[in-house]
Short mmCIF file of C-alpha atoms in Angstrom, two decimals:
data_model
loop_
_atom_site.label_atom_id
_atom_site.label_comp_id
_atom_site.label_asym_id
_atom_site.label_seq_id
_atom_site.Cartn_x
_atom_site.Cartn_y
_atom_site.Cartn_z
CA UNK A 14 -3.91 5.93 -18.53
CA UNK A 15 -7.35 4.69 -17.40
CA UNK A 16 -7.81 8.01 -15.18
CA UNK A 17 -7.10 10.13 -18.29
CA UNK A 18 -9.38 8.03 -20.45
CA UNK A 19 -12.30 8.92 -18.20
CA UNK A 20 -11.13 12.12 -16.48
CA UNK A 21 -14.59 13.30 -15.27
CA UNK A 22 -15.27 10.59 -13.01
CA UNK A 23 -18.16 12.61 -11.07
CA UNK A 24 -20.19 13.33 -14.09
CA UNK A 25 -23.57 11.98 -13.61
CA UNK A 26 -24.48 8.91 -15.65
CA UNK A 27 -28.30 8.71 -15.42
CA UNK A 28 -30.12 9.73 -18.54
CA UNK A 29 -33.60 11.00 -17.66
CA UNK A 30 -34.78 10.62 -21.30
CA UNK A 31 -34.34 6.75 -20.98
CA UNK A 32 -36.77 4.58 -18.73
CA UNK A 33 -34.20 2.10 -18.06
CA UNK A 34 -33.69 1.01 -14.37
CA UNK A 35 -30.63 3.12 -12.74
CA UNK A 36 -29.51 3.64 -9.33
CA UNK A 37 -26.50 6.24 -8.88
CA UNK A 38 -25.07 7.51 -5.64
CA UNK A 39 -22.58 10.34 -4.51
CA UNK A 40 -21.14 10.12 -0.91
CA UNK A 41 -18.72 11.34 1.55
CA UNK A 42 -17.55 10.00 4.75
CA UNK A 43 -15.00 11.65 7.27
CA UNK A 44 -13.66 10.09 10.45
CA UNK A 45 -12.48 11.83 13.74
CA UNK A 46 -9.04 10.44 14.46
CA UNK A 47 -9.58 7.63 17.15
CA UNK A 48 -12.67 6.52 15.94
CA UNK A 49 -15.04 8.29 18.40
CA UNK A 50 -17.39 9.90 15.60
CA UNK A 51 -18.00 9.93 11.99
CA UNK A 52 -20.07 11.64 9.48
CA UNK A 53 -21.75 9.96 6.09
CA UNK A 54 -23.45 12.11 3.58
CA UNK A 55 -25.10 10.84 0.38
CA UNK A 56 -27.20 11.60 -2.50
CA UNK A 57 -28.82 9.12 -4.70
CA UNK A 58 -30.87 8.77 -8.10
CA UNK A 59 -33.43 6.03 -8.09
CA UNK A 60 -35.12 5.39 -11.51
CA UNK A 61 -36.76 2.72 -13.21
CA UNK A 62 -39.44 1.69 -15.89
CA UNK A 63 -43.03 2.65 -14.90
CA UNK A 64 -42.10 4.75 -12.09
CA UNK A 65 -40.96 8.60 -11.69
CA UNK A 66 -37.35 9.09 -10.90
CA UNK A 67 -36.54 10.60 -7.44
CA UNK A 68 -33.26 12.01 -5.70
CA UNK A 69 -32.65 11.07 -2.21
CA UNK A 70 -30.48 12.93 0.35
CA UNK A 71 -29.21 10.77 3.25
CA UNK A 72 -27.06 11.52 6.49
CA UNK A 73 -25.58 9.48 9.49
CA UNK A 74 -24.04 11.00 12.36
CA UNK A 75 -22.02 8.19 14.15
CA UNK A 76 -21.23 8.73 17.90
CA UNK A 77 -20.14 6.14 20.26
CA UNK A 78 -21.01 8.11 23.28
CA UNK A 79 -24.21 10.13 22.22
CA UNK A 80 -25.59 7.59 19.77
CA UNK A 81 -26.30 7.57 15.93
CA UNK A 82 -28.76 9.81 14.22
CA UNK A 83 -29.73 9.36 10.65
CA UNK A 84 -31.90 11.31 8.36
CA UNK A 85 -33.16 10.94 4.67
CA UNK A 86 -35.17 13.26 2.22
CA UNK A 87 -36.70 12.11 -0.94
CA UNK A 88 -37.57 14.68 -3.95
CA UNK A 89 -38.73 14.32 -7.52
CA UNK A 90 -35.53 14.08 -9.63
CA UNK A 91 -36.83 17.46 -11.63
CA UNK A 92 -36.27 19.17 -8.16
CA UNK A 93 -32.57 17.94 -8.01
CA UNK A 94 -29.51 18.84 -9.93
CA UNK A 95 -26.44 16.56 -10.90
CA UNK A 96 -23.92 17.91 -13.18
CA UNK A 97 -22.64 16.20 -16.32
CA UNK A 98 -19.27 17.84 -16.29
CA UNK A 99 -18.12 17.32 -12.43
CA UNK A 100 -19.09 17.10 -8.74
CA UNK A 101 -21.90 19.41 -8.35
CA UNK A 102 -25.03 17.89 -6.46
CA UNK A 103 -28.15 19.58 -5.10
CA UNK A 104 -30.79 17.35 -3.50
CA UNK A 105 -33.23 18.36 -0.97
CA UNK A 106 -31.24 21.17 0.81
CA UNK A 107 -27.81 19.33 0.51
CA UNK A 108 -24.97 20.32 -1.70
CA UNK A 109 -21.80 18.23 -2.54
CA UNK A 110 -19.35 20.13 -4.77
CA UNK A 111 -15.50 19.53 -5.68
CA UNK A 112 -14.02 20.61 -2.07
CA UNK A 113 -17.21 21.75 -0.43
CA UNK A 114 -20.66 20.30 1.30
CA UNK A 115 -23.08 21.92 3.20
CA UNK A 116 -26.65 21.29 3.98
CA UNK A 117 -29.25 19.82 6.41
CA UNK A 118 -31.59 16.90 6.74
CA UNK A 119 -34.51 16.69 9.23
CA UNK A 120 -36.19 13.39 10.05
CA UNK A 121 -38.89 13.59 12.59
CA UNK A 122 -37.31 15.18 15.61
CA UNK A 123 -33.70 14.56 14.47
CA UNK A 124 -31.69 17.24 12.42
CA UNK A 125 -28.17 16.91 11.01
CA UNK A 126 -26.63 20.05 9.57
CA UNK A 127 -23.08 20.61 8.35
CA UNK A 128 -20.63 22.93 6.57
CA UNK A 129 -17.60 21.26 5.59
CA UNK A 130 -14.55 21.78 3.06
CA UNK A 131 -12.25 19.11 1.94
CA UNK A 132 -9.23 18.92 -0.46
CA UNK A 133 -10.41 18.20 -3.98
CA UNK A 134 -6.98 17.22 -5.42
CA UNK A 135 -4.94 14.00 -5.86
CA UNK A 136 -5.58 10.99 -8.00
CA UNK A 137 -8.81 8.78 -8.24
CA UNK A 138 -8.91 5.24 -7.18
CA UNK A 139 -10.19 3.52 -10.11
CA UNK A 140 -11.42 -0.08 -9.34
CA UNK A 141 -11.57 -1.81 -12.81
CA UNK A 142 -8.65 -1.93 -15.02
CA UNK A 143 -10.29 -1.41 -18.41
CA UNK A 144 -12.26 1.51 -19.75
CA UNK A 145 -14.81 -0.98 -21.19
CA UNK A 146 -15.91 -2.28 -17.83
CA UNK A 147 -17.21 1.27 -16.97
CA UNK A 148 -18.69 1.75 -20.58
CA UNK A 149 -20.29 -1.29 -21.41
CA UNK A 150 -22.68 -3.50 -19.67
CA UNK A 151 -20.46 -5.64 -17.53
CA UNK A 152 -19.75 -5.49 -14.79
CA UNK A 153 -23.49 -4.22 -13.88
CA UNK A 154 -22.38 -2.11 -10.95
CA UNK A 155 -19.71 0.49 -11.73
CA UNK A 156 -17.53 1.91 -8.80
CA UNK A 157 -14.99 4.45 -8.47
CA UNK A 158 -13.50 6.88 -5.66
CA UNK A 159 -12.59 10.22 -7.16
CA UNK A 160 -11.15 11.40 -3.90
CA UNK A 161 -10.09 8.32 -1.93
CA UNK A 162 -7.70 9.99 0.65
CA UNK A 163 -8.69 13.39 1.63
CA UNK A 164 -8.84 15.70 4.61
CA UNK A 165 -12.14 17.62 6.06
CA UNK A 166 -12.36 20.69 8.01
CA UNK A 167 -15.48 22.61 9.21
CA UNK A 168 -18.17 21.68 11.40
CA UNK A 169 -21.49 19.84 11.72
CA UNK A 170 -24.28 19.81 14.24
CA UNK A 171 -26.49 17.02 15.50
CA UNK A 172 -29.90 18.03 17.17
CA UNK A 173 -28.11 21.25 17.97
CA UNK A 174 -24.78 19.71 19.44
CA UNK A 175 -22.15 21.07 17.53
CA UNK A 176 -18.89 19.07 16.39
CA UNK A 177 -15.69 20.66 15.38
CA UNK A 178 -13.94 18.96 12.24
CA UNK A 179 -10.14 19.66 11.95
CA UNK A 180 -8.11 17.73 9.60
CA UNK A 181 -10.39 14.42 9.70
CA UNK A 182 -9.34 12.15 7.09
CA UNK A 183 -12.04 10.71 4.64
CA UNK A 184 -12.94 10.13 0.93
CA UNK A 185 -15.70 10.95 -1.83
CA UNK A 186 -17.14 7.98 -4.00
CA UNK A 187 -19.46 7.43 -6.86
CA UNK A 188 -21.07 4.37 -8.11
CA UNK A 189 -23.98 3.54 -10.64
CA UNK A 190 -25.86 0.51 -12.11
CA UNK A 191 -29.22 -1.12 -12.80
CA UNK A 192 -29.85 -2.09 -9.02
CA UNK A 193 -28.07 -2.83 -5.93
CA UNK A 194 -25.71 -5.76 -5.90
CA UNK A 195 -27.73 -8.80 -4.46
CA UNK A 196 -25.28 -9.51 -1.55
CA UNK A 197 -22.33 -7.39 -0.91
CA UNK A 198 -19.83 -5.95 1.41
CA UNK A 199 -17.84 -2.76 0.89
CA UNK A 200 -14.92 -1.29 3.02
CA UNK A 201 -12.71 1.78 3.17
CA UNK A 202 -10.00 2.70 5.66
CA UNK A 203 -7.79 5.82 5.52
CA UNK A 204 -7.65 6.56 9.38
CA UNK A 205 -5.07 4.11 11.14
CA UNK A 206 -4.07 3.81 14.62
CA UNK A 207 -0.60 2.73 13.71
CA UNK A 208 0.13 3.68 9.98
CA UNK A 209 0.18 6.75 8.02
CA UNK A 210 -0.27 7.23 4.20
CA UNK A 211 -2.31 4.16 3.88
CA UNK A 212 -5.63 3.58 2.06
CA UNK A 213 -7.61 0.32 1.79
CA UNK A 214 -10.59 -0.02 -0.40
CA UNK A 215 -12.40 -3.04 -1.64
CA UNK A 216 -15.54 -5.08 -2.03
CA UNK A 217 -17.05 -8.47 -2.29
CA UNK A 218 -20.18 -9.17 -4.24
CA UNK A 219 -22.69 -11.75 -5.29
CA UNK A 220 -24.66 -11.02 -8.46
CA UNK A 221 -28.01 -12.59 -9.05
CA UNK A 222 -28.12 -14.31 -12.64
CA UNK A 223 -31.95 -15.29 -12.85
CA UNK A 224 -32.77 -17.33 -10.03
CA UNK A 225 -28.79 -18.29 -9.36
CA UNK A 226 -26.86 -16.38 -6.79
CA UNK A 227 -23.22 -16.30 -8.45
CA UNK A 228 -20.15 -17.15 -6.69
CA UNK A 229 -18.49 -14.12 -4.84
CA UNK A 230 -16.26 -11.74 -6.78
CA UNK A 231 -13.66 -9.69 -4.51
CA UNK A 232 -11.61 -6.51 -5.66
CA UNK A 233 -9.15 -5.12 -3.41
CA UNK A 234 -7.11 -1.83 -3.72
CA UNK A 235 -4.14 -0.65 -1.17
CA UNK A 236 -2.24 2.45 -1.54
CA UNK A 237 0.82 2.99 0.63
CA UNK A 238 3.13 5.87 0.53
CA UNK A 239 2.66 6.66 -3.16
CA UNK A 240 2.71 2.62 -4.39
CA UNK A 241 -0.52 1.36 -5.47
CA UNK A 242 -1.25 -2.25 -5.24
CA UNK A 243 -4.42 -3.15 -7.34
CA UNK A 244 -5.92 -6.58 -7.04
CA UNK A 245 -8.56 -6.09 -9.42
CA UNK A 246 -7.66 -7.49 -12.90
CA UNK A 247 -9.64 -10.27 -14.22
CA UNK A 248 -7.19 -12.96 -13.04
CA UNK A 249 -7.51 -11.27 -9.47
CA UNK A 250 -11.07 -11.08 -9.63
CA UNK A 251 -11.26 -15.05 -10.25
CA UNK A 252 -8.62 -15.84 -7.58
CA UNK A 253 -9.29 -13.29 -4.85
CA UNK A 254 -11.50 -14.48 -1.89
CA UNK A 255 -13.91 -12.58 0.25
CA UNK A 256 -16.07 -13.81 2.85
CA UNK A 257 -18.98 -11.60 4.31
CA UNK A 258 -21.52 -11.95 7.10
CA UNK A 259 -24.04 -9.39 8.35
CA UNK A 260 -21.45 -7.98 10.79
CA UNK A 261 -18.03 -8.46 8.96
CA UNK A 262 -15.84 -8.85 5.53
CA UNK A 263 -12.73 -11.13 5.41
CA UNK A 264 -10.70 -10.88 2.17
CA UNK A 265 -7.45 -12.22 0.64
CA UNK A 266 -5.67 -11.33 -2.73
CA UNK A 267 -2.39 -11.70 -4.24
CA UNK A 268 -0.88 -10.45 -7.37
CA UNK A 269 2.74 -10.30 -8.82
CA UNK A 270 3.88 -7.31 -6.43
CA UNK A 271 2.25 -8.51 -3.12
CA UNK A 272 -0.10 -10.36 -0.81
CA UNK A 273 -2.95 -8.72 1.16
CA UNK A 274 -5.33 -9.92 3.59
CA UNK A 275 -7.50 -8.47 6.38
CA UNK A 276 -10.76 -7.96 8.23
CA UNK A 277 -13.47 -5.24 8.84
CA UNK A 278 -16.14 -6.03 11.50
CA UNK A 279 -18.53 -4.07 13.40
CA UNK A 280 -20.80 -4.95 16.43
CA UNK A 281 -24.47 -4.31 16.04
CA UNK A 282 -24.50 -0.98 18.04
CA UNK A 283 -21.89 0.26 15.73
CA UNK A 284 -24.32 -0.04 12.74
CA UNK A 285 -27.28 1.75 11.21
CA UNK A 286 -29.78 0.08 8.89
CA UNK A 287 -30.70 1.84 5.74
CA UNK A 288 -33.72 0.93 3.25
CA UNK A 289 -31.89 0.81 -0.16
CA UNK A 290 -34.84 0.45 -2.69
CA UNK A 291 -34.20 -1.03 -6.27
CA UNK A 292 -36.00 0.19 -9.44
CA UNK A 293 -38.13 -2.96 -9.22
CA UNK A 294 -39.29 -2.11 -5.90
CA UNK A 295 -37.36 -4.79 -4.05
CA UNK A 296 -35.43 -4.05 -0.84
CA UNK A 297 -32.02 -4.20 -0.04
CA UNK A 298 -30.93 -3.58 3.55
CA UNK A 299 -27.66 -1.77 3.94
CA UNK A 300 -25.96 -2.25 7.42
CA UNK A 301 -23.89 0.72 7.63
CA UNK A 302 -21.12 1.57 10.01
CA UNK A 303 -18.22 4.26 9.81
CA UNK A 304 -16.72 3.19 13.16
CA UNK A 305 -16.00 -0.35 12.29
CA UNK A 306 -12.72 -2.20 13.50
CA UNK A 307 -10.36 -3.18 10.66
CA UNK A 308 -7.06 -5.20 10.26
CA UNK A 309 -4.74 -4.98 7.19
CA UNK A 310 -1.61 -7.23 6.64
CA UNK A 311 0.04 -6.00 3.50
CA UNK A 312 3.19 -8.11 2.40
CA UNK A 313 4.99 -6.82 -0.76
CA UNK A 314 7.38 -8.97 -2.75
CA UNK A 315 9.77 -6.26 -2.45
CA UNK A 316 9.50 -4.16 0.65
CA UNK A 317 8.72 -4.17 4.48
CA UNK A 318 5.60 -5.80 5.85
CA UNK A 319 2.75 -3.60 6.84
CA UNK A 320 0.17 -4.42 9.42
CA UNK A 321 -2.27 -1.82 10.54
CA UNK A 322 -5.52 -1.40 12.78
CA UNK A 323 -8.28 0.97 12.86
CA UNK A 324 -11.31 1.75 15.02
CA UNK A 325 -12.56 4.22 12.21
CA UNK A 326 -13.16 1.98 9.18
CA UNK A 327 -16.31 2.36 6.80
CA UNK A 328 -18.03 -1.18 6.38
CA UNK A 329 -21.34 -1.69 4.71
CA UNK A 330 -23.17 -4.85 4.10
CA UNK A 331 -25.88 -5.36 1.66
CA UNK A 332 -28.31 -8.04 2.24
CA UNK A 333 -31.88 -9.24 1.16
CA UNK A 334 -32.49 -10.73 4.63
CA UNK A 335 -34.96 -8.82 6.60
CA UNK A 336 -33.79 -10.83 9.77
CA UNK A 337 -30.49 -8.93 10.01
CA UNK A 338 -31.01 -7.63 13.52
CA UNK A 339 -29.72 -3.85 12.75
CA UNK A 340 -31.96 -1.16 13.85
CA UNK A 341 -33.24 0.46 10.51
CA UNK A 342 -33.03 4.29 10.86
CA UNK A 343 -33.61 5.60 7.53
#
């Protein structure tokens, strides 16, 4: 019902006629089976009172053998394009559309270029249970995954080195709000070593209410073989537990249908640091890995127990602490 109520989940939410603080992002991630490589692509709008809005293009090519390469480009918002009717984003030489992405980003001597297709069908993963939570002021950060479990094909190049992409599993996400969450962990996994047709996505966040850092709120969604376990209603948000460090995220949740717990973790050399500026100029440090380790245990009240592991997990940690120890590449 909620999916039909807001069918156009990829429509841009930013209104350039208003001077309100705003951060909005579209992103893709895809993982090579086995977890050796991954590619992450992102387009962001950053706007605030007293500053001209800009659009940012980002890319990271993760590679356990060759090393990670990242790039970022920034242009005035007026030179970019974001559709109000669907997924059609163009920023600084990159394009993200429904079923297709291509482009290139050069930073210093590094260059990442790609031409990819993905399956733009299926049902979105809607994280909040009520339309009012997307249309109203609370929660301040809106999160939705229009394509939570898709398949990519094509190719990309990293400093001239070609990588062929054939049936890599991945996703496309969209989020927006007034600023980056003060402290957060976000994870997504749909490439597993010992399970199929299984998707995990969730987050733990701590909001800043004036000078006070609020207790953590955790939401978790698990889809298994067409069955959707959504641990995200108001009661779940108050009962779910999530613990995050600068290298890991642990979670536990339960509802009337199932219990779930798990962990995502990355070593320092599996992470890339990114500077996420807020509209007020404050910096959030995003510690980003798309080759993290993951463990998921799903225990349905009716049905078999599922335990799965992965070396191709997406894990992002957002922190204000500059002493996080991860190399900043963009």
